[in-house]
PDB file of C-alpha atoms in Angstrom:
ATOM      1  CA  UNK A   1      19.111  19.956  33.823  1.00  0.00           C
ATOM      2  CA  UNK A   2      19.288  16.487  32.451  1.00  0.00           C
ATOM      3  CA  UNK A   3      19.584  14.387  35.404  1.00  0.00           C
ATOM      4  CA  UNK A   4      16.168  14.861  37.027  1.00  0.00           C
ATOM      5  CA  UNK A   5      12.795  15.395  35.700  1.00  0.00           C
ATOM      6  CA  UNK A   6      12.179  18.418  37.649  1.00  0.00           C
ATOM      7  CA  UNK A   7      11.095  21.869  35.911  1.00  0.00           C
ATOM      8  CA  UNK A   8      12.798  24.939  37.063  1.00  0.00           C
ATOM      9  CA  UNK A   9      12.848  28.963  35.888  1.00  0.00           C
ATOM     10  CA  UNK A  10      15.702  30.209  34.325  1.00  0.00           C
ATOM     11  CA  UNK A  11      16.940  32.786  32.161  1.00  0.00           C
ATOM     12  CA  UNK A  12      18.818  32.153  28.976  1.00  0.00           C
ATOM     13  CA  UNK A  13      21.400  34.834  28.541  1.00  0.00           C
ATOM     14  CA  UNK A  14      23.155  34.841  24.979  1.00  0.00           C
ATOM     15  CA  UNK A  15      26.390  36.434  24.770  1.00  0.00           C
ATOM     16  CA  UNK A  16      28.934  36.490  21.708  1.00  0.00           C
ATOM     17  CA  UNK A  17      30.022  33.255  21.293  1.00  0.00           C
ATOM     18  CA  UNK A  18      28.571  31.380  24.416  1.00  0.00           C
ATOM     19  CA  UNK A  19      24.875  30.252  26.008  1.00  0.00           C
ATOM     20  CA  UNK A  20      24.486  30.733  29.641  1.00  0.00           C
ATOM     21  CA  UNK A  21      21.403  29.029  31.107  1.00  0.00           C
ATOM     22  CA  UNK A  22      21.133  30.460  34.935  1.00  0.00           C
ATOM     23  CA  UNK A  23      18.472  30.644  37.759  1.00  0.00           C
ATOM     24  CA  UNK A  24      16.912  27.961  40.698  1.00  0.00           C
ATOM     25  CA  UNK A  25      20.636  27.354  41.052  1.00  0.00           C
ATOM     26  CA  UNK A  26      21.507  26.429  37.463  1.00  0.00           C
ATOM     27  CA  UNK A  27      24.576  27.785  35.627  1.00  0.00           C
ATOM     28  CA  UNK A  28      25.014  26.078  32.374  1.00  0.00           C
ATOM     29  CA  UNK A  29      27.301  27.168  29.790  1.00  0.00           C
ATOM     30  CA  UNK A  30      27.666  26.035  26.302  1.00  0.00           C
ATOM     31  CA  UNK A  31      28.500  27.532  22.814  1.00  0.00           C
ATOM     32  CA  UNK A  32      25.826  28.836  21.068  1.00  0.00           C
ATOM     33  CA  UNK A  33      26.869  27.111  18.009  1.00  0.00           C
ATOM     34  CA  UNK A  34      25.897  23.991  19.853  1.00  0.00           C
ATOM     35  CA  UNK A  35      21.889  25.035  20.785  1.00  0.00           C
ATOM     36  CA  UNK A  36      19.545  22.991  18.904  1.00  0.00           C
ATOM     37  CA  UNK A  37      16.185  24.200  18.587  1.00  0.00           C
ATOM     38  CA  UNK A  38      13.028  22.041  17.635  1.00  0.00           C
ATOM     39  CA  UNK A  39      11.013  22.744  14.702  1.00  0.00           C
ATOM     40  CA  UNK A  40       8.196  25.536  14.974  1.00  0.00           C
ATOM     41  CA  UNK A  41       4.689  23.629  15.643  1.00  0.00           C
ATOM     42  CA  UNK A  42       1.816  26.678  15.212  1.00  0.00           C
ATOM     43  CA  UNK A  43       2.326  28.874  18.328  1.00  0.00           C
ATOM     44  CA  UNK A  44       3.532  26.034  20.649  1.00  0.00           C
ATOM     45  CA  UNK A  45       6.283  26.662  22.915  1.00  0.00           C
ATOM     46  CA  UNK A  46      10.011  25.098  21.645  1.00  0.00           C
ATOM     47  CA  UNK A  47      12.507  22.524  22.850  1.00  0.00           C
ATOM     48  CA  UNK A  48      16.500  24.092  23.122  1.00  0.00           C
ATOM     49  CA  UNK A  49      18.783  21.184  23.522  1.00  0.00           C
ATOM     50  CA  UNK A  50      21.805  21.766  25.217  1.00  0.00           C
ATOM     51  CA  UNK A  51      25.088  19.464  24.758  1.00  0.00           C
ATOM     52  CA  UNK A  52      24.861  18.491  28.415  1.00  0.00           C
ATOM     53  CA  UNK A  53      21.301  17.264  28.437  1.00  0.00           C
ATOM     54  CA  UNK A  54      19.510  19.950  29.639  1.00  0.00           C
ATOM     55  CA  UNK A  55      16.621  21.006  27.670  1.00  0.00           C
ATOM     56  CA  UNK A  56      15.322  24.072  27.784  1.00  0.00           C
ATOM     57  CA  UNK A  57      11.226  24.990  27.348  1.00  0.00           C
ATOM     58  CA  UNK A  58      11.237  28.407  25.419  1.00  0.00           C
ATOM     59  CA  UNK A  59       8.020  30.337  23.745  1.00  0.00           C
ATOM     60  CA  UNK A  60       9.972  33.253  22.010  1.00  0.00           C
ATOM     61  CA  UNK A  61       9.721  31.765  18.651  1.00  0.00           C
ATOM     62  CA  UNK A  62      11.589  35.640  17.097  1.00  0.00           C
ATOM     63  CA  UNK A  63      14.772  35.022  19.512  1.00  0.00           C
ATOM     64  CA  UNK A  64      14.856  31.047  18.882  1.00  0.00           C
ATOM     65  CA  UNK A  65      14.660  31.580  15.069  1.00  0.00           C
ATOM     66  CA  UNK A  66      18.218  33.119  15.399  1.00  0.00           C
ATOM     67  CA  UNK A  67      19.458  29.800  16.743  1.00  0.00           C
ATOM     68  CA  UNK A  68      21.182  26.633  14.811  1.00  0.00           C
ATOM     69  CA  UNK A  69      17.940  25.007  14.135  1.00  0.00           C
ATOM     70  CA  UNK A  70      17.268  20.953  14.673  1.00  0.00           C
ATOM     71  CA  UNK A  71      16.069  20.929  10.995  1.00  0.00           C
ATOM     72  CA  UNK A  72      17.062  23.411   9.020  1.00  0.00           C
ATOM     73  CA  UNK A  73      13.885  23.289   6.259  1.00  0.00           C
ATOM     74  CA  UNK A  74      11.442  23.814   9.121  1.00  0.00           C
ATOM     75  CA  UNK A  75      11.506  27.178   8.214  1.00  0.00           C
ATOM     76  CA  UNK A  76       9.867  27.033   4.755  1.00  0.00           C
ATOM     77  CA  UNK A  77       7.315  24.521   6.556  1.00  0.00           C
ATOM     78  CA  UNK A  78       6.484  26.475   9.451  1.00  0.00           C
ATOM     79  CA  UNK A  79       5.784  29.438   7.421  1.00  0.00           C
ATOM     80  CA  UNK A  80       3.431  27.498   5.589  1.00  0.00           C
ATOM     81  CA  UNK A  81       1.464  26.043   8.377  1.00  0.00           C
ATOM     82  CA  UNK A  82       0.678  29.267   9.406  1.00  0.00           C
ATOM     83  CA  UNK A  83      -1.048  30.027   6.295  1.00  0.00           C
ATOM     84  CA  UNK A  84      -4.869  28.452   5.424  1.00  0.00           C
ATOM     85  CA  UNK A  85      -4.498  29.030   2.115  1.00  0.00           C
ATOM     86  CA  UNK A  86      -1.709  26.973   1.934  1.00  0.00           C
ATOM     87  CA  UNK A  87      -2.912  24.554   3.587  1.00  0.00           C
ATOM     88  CA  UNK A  88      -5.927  23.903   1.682  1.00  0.00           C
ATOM     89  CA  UNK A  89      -3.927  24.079  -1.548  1.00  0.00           C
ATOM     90  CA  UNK A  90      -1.920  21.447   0.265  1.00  0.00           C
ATOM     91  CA  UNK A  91      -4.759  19.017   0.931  1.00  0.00           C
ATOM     92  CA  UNK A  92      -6.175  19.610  -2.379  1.00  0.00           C
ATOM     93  CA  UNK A  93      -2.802  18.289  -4.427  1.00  0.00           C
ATOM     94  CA  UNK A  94      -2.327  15.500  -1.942  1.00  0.00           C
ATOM     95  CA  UNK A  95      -5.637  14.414  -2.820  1.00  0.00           C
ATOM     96  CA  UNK A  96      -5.763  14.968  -6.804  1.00  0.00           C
ATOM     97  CA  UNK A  97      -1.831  13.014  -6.282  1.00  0.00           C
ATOM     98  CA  UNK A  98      -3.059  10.489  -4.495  1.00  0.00           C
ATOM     99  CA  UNK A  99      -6.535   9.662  -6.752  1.00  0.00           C
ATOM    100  CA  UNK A 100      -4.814  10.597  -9.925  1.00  0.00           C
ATOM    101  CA  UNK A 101      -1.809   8.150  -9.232  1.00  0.00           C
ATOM    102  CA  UNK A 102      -4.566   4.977  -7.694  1.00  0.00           C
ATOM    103  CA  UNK A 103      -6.634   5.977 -10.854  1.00  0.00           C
ATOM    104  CA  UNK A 104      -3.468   5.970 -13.902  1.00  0.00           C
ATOM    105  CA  UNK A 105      -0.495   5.498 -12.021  1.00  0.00           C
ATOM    106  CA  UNK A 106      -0.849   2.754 -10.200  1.00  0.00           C
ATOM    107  CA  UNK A 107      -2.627   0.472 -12.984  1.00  0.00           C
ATOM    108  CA  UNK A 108       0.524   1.472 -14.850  1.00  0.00           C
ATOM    109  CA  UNK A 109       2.389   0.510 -12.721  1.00  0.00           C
ATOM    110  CA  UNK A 110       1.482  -2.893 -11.755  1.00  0.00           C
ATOM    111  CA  UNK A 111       1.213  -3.480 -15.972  1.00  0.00           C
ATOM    112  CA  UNK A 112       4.944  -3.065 -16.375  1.00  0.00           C
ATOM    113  CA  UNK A 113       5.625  -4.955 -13.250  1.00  0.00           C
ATOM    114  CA  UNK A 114       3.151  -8.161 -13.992  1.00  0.00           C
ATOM    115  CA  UNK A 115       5.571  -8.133 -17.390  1.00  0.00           C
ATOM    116  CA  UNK A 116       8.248  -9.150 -15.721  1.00  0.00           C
ATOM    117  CA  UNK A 117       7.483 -11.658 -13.155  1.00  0.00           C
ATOM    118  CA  UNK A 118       8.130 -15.373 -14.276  1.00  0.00           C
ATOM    119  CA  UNK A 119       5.350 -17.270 -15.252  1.00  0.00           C
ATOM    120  CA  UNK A 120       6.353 -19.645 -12.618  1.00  0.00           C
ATOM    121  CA  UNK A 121       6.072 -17.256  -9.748  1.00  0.00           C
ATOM    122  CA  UNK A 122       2.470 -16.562 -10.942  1.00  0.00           C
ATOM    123  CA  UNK A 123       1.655 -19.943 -11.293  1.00  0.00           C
ATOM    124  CA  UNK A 124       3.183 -20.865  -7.416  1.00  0.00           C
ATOM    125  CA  UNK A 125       1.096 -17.714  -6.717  1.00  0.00           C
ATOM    126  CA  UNK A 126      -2.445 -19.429  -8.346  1.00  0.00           C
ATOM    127  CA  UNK A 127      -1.721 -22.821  -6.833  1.00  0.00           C
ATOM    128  CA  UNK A 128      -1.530 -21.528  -3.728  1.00  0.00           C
ATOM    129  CA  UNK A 129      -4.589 -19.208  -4.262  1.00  0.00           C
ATOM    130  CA  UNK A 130      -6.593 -22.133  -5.292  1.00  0.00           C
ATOM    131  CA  UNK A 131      -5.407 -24.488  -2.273  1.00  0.00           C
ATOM    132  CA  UNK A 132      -6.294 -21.517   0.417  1.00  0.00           C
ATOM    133  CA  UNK A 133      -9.957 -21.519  -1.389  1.00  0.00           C
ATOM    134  CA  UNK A 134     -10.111 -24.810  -0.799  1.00  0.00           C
ATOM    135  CA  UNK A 135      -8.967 -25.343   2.064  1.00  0.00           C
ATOM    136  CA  UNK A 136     -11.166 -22.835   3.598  1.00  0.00           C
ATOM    137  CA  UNK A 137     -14.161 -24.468   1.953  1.00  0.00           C
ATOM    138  CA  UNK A 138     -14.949 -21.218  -0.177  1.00  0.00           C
ATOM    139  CA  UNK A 139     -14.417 -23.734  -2.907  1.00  0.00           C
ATOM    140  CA  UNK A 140     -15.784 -27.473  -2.480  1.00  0.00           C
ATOM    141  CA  UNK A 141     -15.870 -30.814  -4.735  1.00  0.00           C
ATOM    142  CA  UNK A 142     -17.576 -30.420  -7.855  1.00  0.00           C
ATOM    143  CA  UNK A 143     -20.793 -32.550  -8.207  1.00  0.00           C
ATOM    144  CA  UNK A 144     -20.966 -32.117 -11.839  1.00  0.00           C
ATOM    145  CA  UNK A 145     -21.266 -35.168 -14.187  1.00  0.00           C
ATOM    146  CA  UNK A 146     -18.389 -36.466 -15.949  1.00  0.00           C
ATOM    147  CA  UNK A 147     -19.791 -36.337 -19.595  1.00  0.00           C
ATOM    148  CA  UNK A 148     -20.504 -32.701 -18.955  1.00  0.00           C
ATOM    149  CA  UNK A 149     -17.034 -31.497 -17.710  1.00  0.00           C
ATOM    150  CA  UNK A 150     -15.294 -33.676 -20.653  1.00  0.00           C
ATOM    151  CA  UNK A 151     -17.326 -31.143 -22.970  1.00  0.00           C
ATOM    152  CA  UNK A 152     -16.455 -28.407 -21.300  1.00  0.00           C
ATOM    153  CA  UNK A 153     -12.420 -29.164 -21.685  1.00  0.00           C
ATOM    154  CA  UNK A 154     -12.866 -30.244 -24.932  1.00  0.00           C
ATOM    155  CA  UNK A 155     -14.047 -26.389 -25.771  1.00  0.00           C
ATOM    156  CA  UNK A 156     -11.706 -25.231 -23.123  1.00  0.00           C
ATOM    157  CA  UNK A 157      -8.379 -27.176 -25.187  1.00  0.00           C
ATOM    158  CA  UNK A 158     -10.089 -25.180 -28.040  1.00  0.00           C
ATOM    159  CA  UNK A 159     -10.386 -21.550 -27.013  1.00  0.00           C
ATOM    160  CA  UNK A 160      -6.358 -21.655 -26.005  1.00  0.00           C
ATOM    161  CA  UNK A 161      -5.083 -23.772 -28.334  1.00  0.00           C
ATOM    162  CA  UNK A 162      -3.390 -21.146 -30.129  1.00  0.00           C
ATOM    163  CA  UNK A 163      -2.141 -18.930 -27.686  1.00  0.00           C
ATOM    164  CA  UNK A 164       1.623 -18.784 -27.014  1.00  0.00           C
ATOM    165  CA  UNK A 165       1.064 -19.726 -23.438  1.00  0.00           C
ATOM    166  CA  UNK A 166      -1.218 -22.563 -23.828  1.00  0.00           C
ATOM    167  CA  UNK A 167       0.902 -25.267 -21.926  1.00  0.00           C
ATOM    168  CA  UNK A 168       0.419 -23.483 -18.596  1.00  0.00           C
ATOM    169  CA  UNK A 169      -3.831 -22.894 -18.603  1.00  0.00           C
ATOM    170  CA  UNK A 170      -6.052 -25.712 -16.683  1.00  0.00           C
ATOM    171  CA  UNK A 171      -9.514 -25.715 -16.002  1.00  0.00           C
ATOM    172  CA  UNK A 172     -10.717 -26.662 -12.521  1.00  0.00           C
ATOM    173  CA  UNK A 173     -14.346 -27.817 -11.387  1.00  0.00           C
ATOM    174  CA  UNK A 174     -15.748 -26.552  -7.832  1.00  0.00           C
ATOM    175  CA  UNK A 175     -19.283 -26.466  -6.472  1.00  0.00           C
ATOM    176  CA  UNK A 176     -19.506 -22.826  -4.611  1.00  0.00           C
ATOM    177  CA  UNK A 177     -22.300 -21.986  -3.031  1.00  0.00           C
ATOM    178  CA  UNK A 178     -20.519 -18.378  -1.526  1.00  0.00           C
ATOM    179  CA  UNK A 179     -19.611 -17.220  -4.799  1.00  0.00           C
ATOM    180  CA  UNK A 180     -22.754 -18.799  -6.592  1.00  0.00           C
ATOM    181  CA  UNK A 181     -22.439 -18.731 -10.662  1.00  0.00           C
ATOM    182  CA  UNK A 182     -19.092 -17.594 -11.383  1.00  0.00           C
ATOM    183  CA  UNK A 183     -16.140 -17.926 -12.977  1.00  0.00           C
ATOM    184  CA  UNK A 184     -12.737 -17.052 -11.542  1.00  0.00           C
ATOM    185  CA  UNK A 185      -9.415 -16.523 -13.280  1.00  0.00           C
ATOM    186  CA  UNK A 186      -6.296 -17.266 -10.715  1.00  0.00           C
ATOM    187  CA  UNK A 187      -2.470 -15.954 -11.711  1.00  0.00           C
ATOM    188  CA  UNK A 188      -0.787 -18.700 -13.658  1.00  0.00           C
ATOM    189  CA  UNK A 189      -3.453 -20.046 -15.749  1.00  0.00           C
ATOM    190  CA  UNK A 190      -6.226 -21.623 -13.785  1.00  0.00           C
ATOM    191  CA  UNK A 191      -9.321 -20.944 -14.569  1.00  0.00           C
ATOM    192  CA  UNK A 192     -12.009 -21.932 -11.690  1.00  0.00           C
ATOM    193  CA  UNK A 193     -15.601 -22.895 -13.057  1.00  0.00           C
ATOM    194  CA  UNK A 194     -18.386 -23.223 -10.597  1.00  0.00           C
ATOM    195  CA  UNK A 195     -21.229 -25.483 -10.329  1.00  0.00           C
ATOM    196  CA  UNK A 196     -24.021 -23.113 -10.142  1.00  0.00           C
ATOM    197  CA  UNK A 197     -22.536 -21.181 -13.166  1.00  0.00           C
ATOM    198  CA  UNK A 198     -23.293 -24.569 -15.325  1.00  0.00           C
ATOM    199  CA  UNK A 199     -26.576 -24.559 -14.126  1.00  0.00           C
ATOM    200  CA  UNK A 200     -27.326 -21.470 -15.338  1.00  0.00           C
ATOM    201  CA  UNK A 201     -26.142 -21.708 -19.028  1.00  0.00           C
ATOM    202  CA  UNK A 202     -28.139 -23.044 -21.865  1.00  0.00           C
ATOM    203  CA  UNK A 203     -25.903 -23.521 -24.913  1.00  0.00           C
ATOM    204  CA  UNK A 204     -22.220 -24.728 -25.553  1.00  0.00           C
ATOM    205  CA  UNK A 205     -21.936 -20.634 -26.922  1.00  0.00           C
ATOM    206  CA  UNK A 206     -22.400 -19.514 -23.543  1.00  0.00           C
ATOM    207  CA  UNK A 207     -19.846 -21.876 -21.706  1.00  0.00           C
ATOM    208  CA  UNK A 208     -17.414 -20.682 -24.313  1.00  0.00           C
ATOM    209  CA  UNK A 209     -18.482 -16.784 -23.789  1.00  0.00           C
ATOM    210  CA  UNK A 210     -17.484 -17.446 -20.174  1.00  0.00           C
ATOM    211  CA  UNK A 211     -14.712 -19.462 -20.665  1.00  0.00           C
ATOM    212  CA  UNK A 212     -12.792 -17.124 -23.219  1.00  0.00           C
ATOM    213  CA  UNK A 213     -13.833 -14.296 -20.872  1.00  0.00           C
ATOM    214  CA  UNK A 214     -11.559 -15.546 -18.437  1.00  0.00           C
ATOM    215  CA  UNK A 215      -8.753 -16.478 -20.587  1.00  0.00           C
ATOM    216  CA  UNK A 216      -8.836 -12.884 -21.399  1.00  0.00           C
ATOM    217  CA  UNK A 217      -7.869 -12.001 -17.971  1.00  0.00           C
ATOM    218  CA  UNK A 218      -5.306 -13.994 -17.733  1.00  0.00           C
ATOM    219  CA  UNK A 219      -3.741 -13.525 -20.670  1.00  0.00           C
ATOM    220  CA  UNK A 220      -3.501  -9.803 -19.424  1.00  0.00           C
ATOM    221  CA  UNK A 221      -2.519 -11.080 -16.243  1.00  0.00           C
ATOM    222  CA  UNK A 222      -5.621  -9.204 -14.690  1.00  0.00           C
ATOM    223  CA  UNK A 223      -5.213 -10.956 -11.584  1.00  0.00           C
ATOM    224  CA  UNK A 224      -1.503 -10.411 -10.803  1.00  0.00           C
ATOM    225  CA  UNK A 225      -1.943  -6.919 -11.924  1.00  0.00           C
ATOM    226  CA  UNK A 226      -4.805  -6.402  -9.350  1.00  0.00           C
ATOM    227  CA  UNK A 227      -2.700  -8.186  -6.369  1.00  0.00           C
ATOM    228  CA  UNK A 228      -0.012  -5.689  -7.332  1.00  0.00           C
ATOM    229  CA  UNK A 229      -2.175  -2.959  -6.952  1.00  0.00           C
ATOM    230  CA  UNK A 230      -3.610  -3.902  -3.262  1.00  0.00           C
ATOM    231  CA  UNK A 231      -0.009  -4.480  -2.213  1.00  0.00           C
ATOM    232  CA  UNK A 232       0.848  -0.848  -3.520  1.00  0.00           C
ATOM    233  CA  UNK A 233      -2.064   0.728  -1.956  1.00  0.00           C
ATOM    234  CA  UNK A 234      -1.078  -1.079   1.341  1.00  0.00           C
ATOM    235  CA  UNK A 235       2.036   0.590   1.431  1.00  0.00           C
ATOM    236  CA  UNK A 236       1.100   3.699   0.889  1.00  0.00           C
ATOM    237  CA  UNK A 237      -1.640   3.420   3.040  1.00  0.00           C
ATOM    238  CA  UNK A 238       0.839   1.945   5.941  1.00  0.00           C
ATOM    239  CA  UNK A 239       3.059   4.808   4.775  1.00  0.00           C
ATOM    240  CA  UNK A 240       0.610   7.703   5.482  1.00  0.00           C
ATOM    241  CA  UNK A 241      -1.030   6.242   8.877  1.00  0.00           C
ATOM    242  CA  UNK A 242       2.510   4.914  10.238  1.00  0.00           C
ATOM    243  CA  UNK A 243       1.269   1.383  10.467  1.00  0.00           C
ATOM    244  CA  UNK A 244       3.478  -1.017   8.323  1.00  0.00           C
ATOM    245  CA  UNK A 245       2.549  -3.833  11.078  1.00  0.00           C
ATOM    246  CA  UNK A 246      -0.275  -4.988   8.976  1.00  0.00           C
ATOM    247  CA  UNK A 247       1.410  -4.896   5.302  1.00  0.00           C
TER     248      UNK A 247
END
């Protein structure tokens, strides 16, 4: 009845104009215009709100079809959940959706984006990149020798000399045993040149191999693109599991 949480059998008699809910002592009136019924879910009973609170638990599913429905489009819906068929055809273009827009969509995305977010952003972005690296020790002091890293930014200087965003790239030395020989390109220019990776090379050709490697992805803004991506793919993945807490 909408005051206490107490279940009780009644009968709901539908005249022209007007709901009567009766029985256990009940009589509740109301216009019929004013019933809202709860969308169909498979063969489960439904909810009938009434305008004084009462709510009424009903399984005839023909007779509540005929009332003003909580949301109108259930209809369609219900009609398809019914229906295997439709549900499998359902699954199937969620799925070729959702792996056909991670797959083309979303790299296309995050391209048109990365195109128009300042340079500076990016570069606030790779600073503070770099200094979390660090700071977690994932990154550590380089113990390479002086004479050997003034080579390498000599042919560094070289390789982006003549790109139009040359003032912004800067090569940074770190010993990383975690990541082991590798190079990493960070948003805004920095390019991050391990220790073990100059132990492993044997000519100048190969530092510059590597080097212009990585000025490749970030002239293409690989890295911003990819960060786009994740954060993308975290909100639809929040979206579909109902858990933006994490995003």
């Amino acid at each position: 009845d909408g005051r206490r949480p107490i279940g009780a059998e009644v009968a709901l008699v539908l005249g022209a104009d007007e709901a009567t809910l009766v029985g256990s002592g009940l009589d509740l009136r109301c216009p019929i215009r004013a019933l809202r019924v709860s969308p169909r879910i498979g063969s489960a009973p439904r909810f009938v709100d009434l305008p004084c609170g009462a709510q009424l638990l009903c399984p005839d599913n023909r007779l509540l079809d005929r009332l003003s429905q909580e949301i109108p489009s259930e209809g369609p819906v219900a009609w398809l959940e019914r229906r295997w068929g439709a549900a499998l055809a359902g699954v199937a273009l969620v799925t070729a959706a959702v792996v056909g827009g991670y797959l083309w969509g979303l790299p296309a995305l995050a391209e048109r984006i990365a195109t128009r977010i300042p340079i500076s952003s990016e570069k606030a972005l790779g600073d503070e990149a770099l200094s979390w690296l660090d700071d977690m020790r994932m990154l550590q002091p380089t113990r390479q020798a002086a004479e050997q890293r003034s080579t390498c930014l000599a042919m560094f200087r070289e390789l982006h000399r003549n790109l139009p965003s040359s003032a912004r790239y800067r090569l940074e030395f770190r010993r990383a045993p975690a990541l082991g020989a590798n190079a990493v390109a960070l948003p805004g220019g920095t390019i991050v040149l391990t220790d073990e990776m100059l132990g492993l090379v044997r000519s100048d050709d190969e530092i510059r191999a590597v080097l212009a490697h990585e000025i490749g992805h970030i002239e293409r803004r690989h890295a911003l693109r990819s960060i786009l991506q994740g954060s993308v793919a975290a909100l639809v993945a929040s979206t579909i599991t109902g858990d933006a807490s994490q995003l």
